Short mmCIF file of C-alpha atoms in Angstrom, two decimals:
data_model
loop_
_atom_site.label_atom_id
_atom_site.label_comp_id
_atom_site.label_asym_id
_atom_site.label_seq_id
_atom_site.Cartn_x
_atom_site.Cartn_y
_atom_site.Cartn_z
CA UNK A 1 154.90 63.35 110.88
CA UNK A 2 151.79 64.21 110.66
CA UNK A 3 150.46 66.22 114.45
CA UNK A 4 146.81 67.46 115.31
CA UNK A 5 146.19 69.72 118.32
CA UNK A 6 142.80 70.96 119.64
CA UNK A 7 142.69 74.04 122.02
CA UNK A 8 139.60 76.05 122.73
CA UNK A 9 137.82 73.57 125.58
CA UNK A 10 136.89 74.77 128.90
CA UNK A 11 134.33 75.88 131.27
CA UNK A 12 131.03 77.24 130.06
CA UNK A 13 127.71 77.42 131.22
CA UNK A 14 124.71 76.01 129.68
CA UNK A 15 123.60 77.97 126.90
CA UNK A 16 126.92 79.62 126.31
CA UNK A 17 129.41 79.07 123.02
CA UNK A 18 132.95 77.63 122.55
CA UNK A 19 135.11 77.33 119.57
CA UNK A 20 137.35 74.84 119.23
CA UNK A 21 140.35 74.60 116.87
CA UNK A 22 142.75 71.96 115.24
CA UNK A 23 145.97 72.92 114.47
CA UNK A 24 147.48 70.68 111.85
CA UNK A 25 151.19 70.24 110.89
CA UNK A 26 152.81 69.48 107.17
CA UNK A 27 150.49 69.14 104.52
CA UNK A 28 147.65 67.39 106.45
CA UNK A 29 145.18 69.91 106.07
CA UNK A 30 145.33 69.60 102.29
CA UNK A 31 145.69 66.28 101.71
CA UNK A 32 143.66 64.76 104.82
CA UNK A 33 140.29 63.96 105.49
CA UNK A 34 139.66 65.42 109.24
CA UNK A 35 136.77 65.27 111.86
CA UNK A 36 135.58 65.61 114.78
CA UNK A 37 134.88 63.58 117.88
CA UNK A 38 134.09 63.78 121.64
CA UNK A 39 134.02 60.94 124.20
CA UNK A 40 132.12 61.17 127.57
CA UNK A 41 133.05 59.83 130.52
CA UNK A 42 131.64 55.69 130.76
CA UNK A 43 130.73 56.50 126.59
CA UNK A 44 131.99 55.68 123.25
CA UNK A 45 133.41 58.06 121.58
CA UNK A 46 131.09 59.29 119.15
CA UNK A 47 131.79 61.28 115.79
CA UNK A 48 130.20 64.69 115.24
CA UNK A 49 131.61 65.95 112.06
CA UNK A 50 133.26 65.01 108.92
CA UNK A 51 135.37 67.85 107.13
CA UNK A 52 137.58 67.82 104.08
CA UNK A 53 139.54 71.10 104.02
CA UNK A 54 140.95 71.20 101.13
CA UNK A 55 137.63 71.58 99.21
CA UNK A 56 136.16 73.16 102.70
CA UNK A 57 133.41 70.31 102.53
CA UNK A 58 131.82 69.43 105.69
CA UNK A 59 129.60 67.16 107.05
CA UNK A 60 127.56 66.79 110.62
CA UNK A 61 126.40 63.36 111.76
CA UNK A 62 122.90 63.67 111.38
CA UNK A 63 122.22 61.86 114.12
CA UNK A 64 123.86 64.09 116.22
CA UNK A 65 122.30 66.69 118.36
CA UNK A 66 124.71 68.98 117.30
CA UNK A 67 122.22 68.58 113.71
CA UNK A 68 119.91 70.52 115.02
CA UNK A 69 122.42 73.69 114.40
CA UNK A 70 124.08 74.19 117.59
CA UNK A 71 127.10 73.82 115.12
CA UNK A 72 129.80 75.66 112.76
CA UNK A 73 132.21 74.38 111.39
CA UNK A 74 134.30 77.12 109.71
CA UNK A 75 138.61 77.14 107.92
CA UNK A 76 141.46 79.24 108.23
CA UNK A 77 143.55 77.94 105.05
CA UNK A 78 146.95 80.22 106.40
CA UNK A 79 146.65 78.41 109.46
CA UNK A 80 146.22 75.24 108.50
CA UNK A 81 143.69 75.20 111.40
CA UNK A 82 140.06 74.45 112.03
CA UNK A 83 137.57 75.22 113.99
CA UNK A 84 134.22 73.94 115.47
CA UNK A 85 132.03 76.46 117.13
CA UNK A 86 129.13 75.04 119.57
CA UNK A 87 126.67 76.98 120.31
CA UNK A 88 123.63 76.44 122.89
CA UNK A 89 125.75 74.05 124.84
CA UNK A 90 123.98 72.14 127.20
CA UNK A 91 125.44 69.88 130.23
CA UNK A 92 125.11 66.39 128.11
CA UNK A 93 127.78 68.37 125.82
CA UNK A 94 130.49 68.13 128.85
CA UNK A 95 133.26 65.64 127.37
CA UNK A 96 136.80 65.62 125.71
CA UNK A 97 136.91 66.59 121.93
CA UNK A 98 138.64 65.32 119.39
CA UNK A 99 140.20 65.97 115.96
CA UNK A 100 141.61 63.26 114.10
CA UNK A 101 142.97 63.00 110.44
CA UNK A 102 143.13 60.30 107.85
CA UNK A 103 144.66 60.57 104.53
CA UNK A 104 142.81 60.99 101.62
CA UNK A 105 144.48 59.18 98.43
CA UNK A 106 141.55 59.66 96.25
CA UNK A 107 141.37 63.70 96.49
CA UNK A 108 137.74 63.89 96.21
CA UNK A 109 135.73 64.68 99.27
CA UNK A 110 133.18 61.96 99.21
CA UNK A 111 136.46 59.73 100.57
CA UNK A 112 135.94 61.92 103.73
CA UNK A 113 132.00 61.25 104.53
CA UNK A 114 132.35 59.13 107.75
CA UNK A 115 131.78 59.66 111.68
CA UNK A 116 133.88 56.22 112.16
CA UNK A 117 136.43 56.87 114.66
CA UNK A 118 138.05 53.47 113.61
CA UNK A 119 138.61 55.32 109.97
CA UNK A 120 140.92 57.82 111.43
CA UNK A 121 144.81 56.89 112.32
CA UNK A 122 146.02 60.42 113.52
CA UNK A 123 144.41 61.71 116.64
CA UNK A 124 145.20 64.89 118.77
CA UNK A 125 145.17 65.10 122.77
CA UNK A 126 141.77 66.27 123.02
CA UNK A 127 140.64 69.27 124.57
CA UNK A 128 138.14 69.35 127.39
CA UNK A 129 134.57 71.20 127.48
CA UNK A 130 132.57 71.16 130.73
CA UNK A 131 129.27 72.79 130.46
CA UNK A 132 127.49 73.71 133.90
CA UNK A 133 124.22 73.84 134.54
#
């Protein structure tokens, strides 16, 4: 069964850093296309990233502030785990992030270029980031 779990949210201050990380189980980080998400309270939830580990492809929604490089995403291949570092954060930034994985049948990272929510089936908890002004 295939299990996400995000860790690295918190309390920060604007202008400060957090990383995040998504812990996969099984074979999901090879063979599943990942991204990430984060929902504000009274908002959709909105897609920031698209990632394909296995070729370490990944995308940011252009649209996304995040574009403007406030954001890394980076792998750790033993771990099976990945990671989204924000940088600059500012209070609009406060909300609960998301990973979320979707199989890949096709094994060729184009499969993985989308910021639909409704294309992923596998979600984790969330973790929560709360930046103060």
């Amino acid at each position: 069964q295939v299990q996400l779990v995000e860790s690295g949210g918190g309390s920060v201050q604007a202008g400060g850093s957090r990383r995040l990380s998504c812990t996969t189980s099984g074979d999901t980080y090879s063979t599943h296309c990942m991204g990430w998400f984060r929902q504000a309270p009274g908002k959709e939830r909105e897609g920031i990233a698209a990632v394909y580990p296995n070729t370490e492809t990944a995308w940011i929604r252009d649209s996304s502030d995040f574009a403007k490089g406030r954001l890394i995403i980076s792998f750790d291949n033993a771990k099976s785990t990945l990671y989204l570092q924000m940088n600059n954060l500012k209070p609009e930034d406060t909300a609960m992030y998301y990973c979320a994985a979707e199989p890949n049948p096709t094994a060729n990272s184009a499969y993985c270029y989308t910021f639909n929510p409704e294309k992923y089936s596998v979600w984790g908890p969330g973790t929560q980031v709360t930046v103060s002004s």
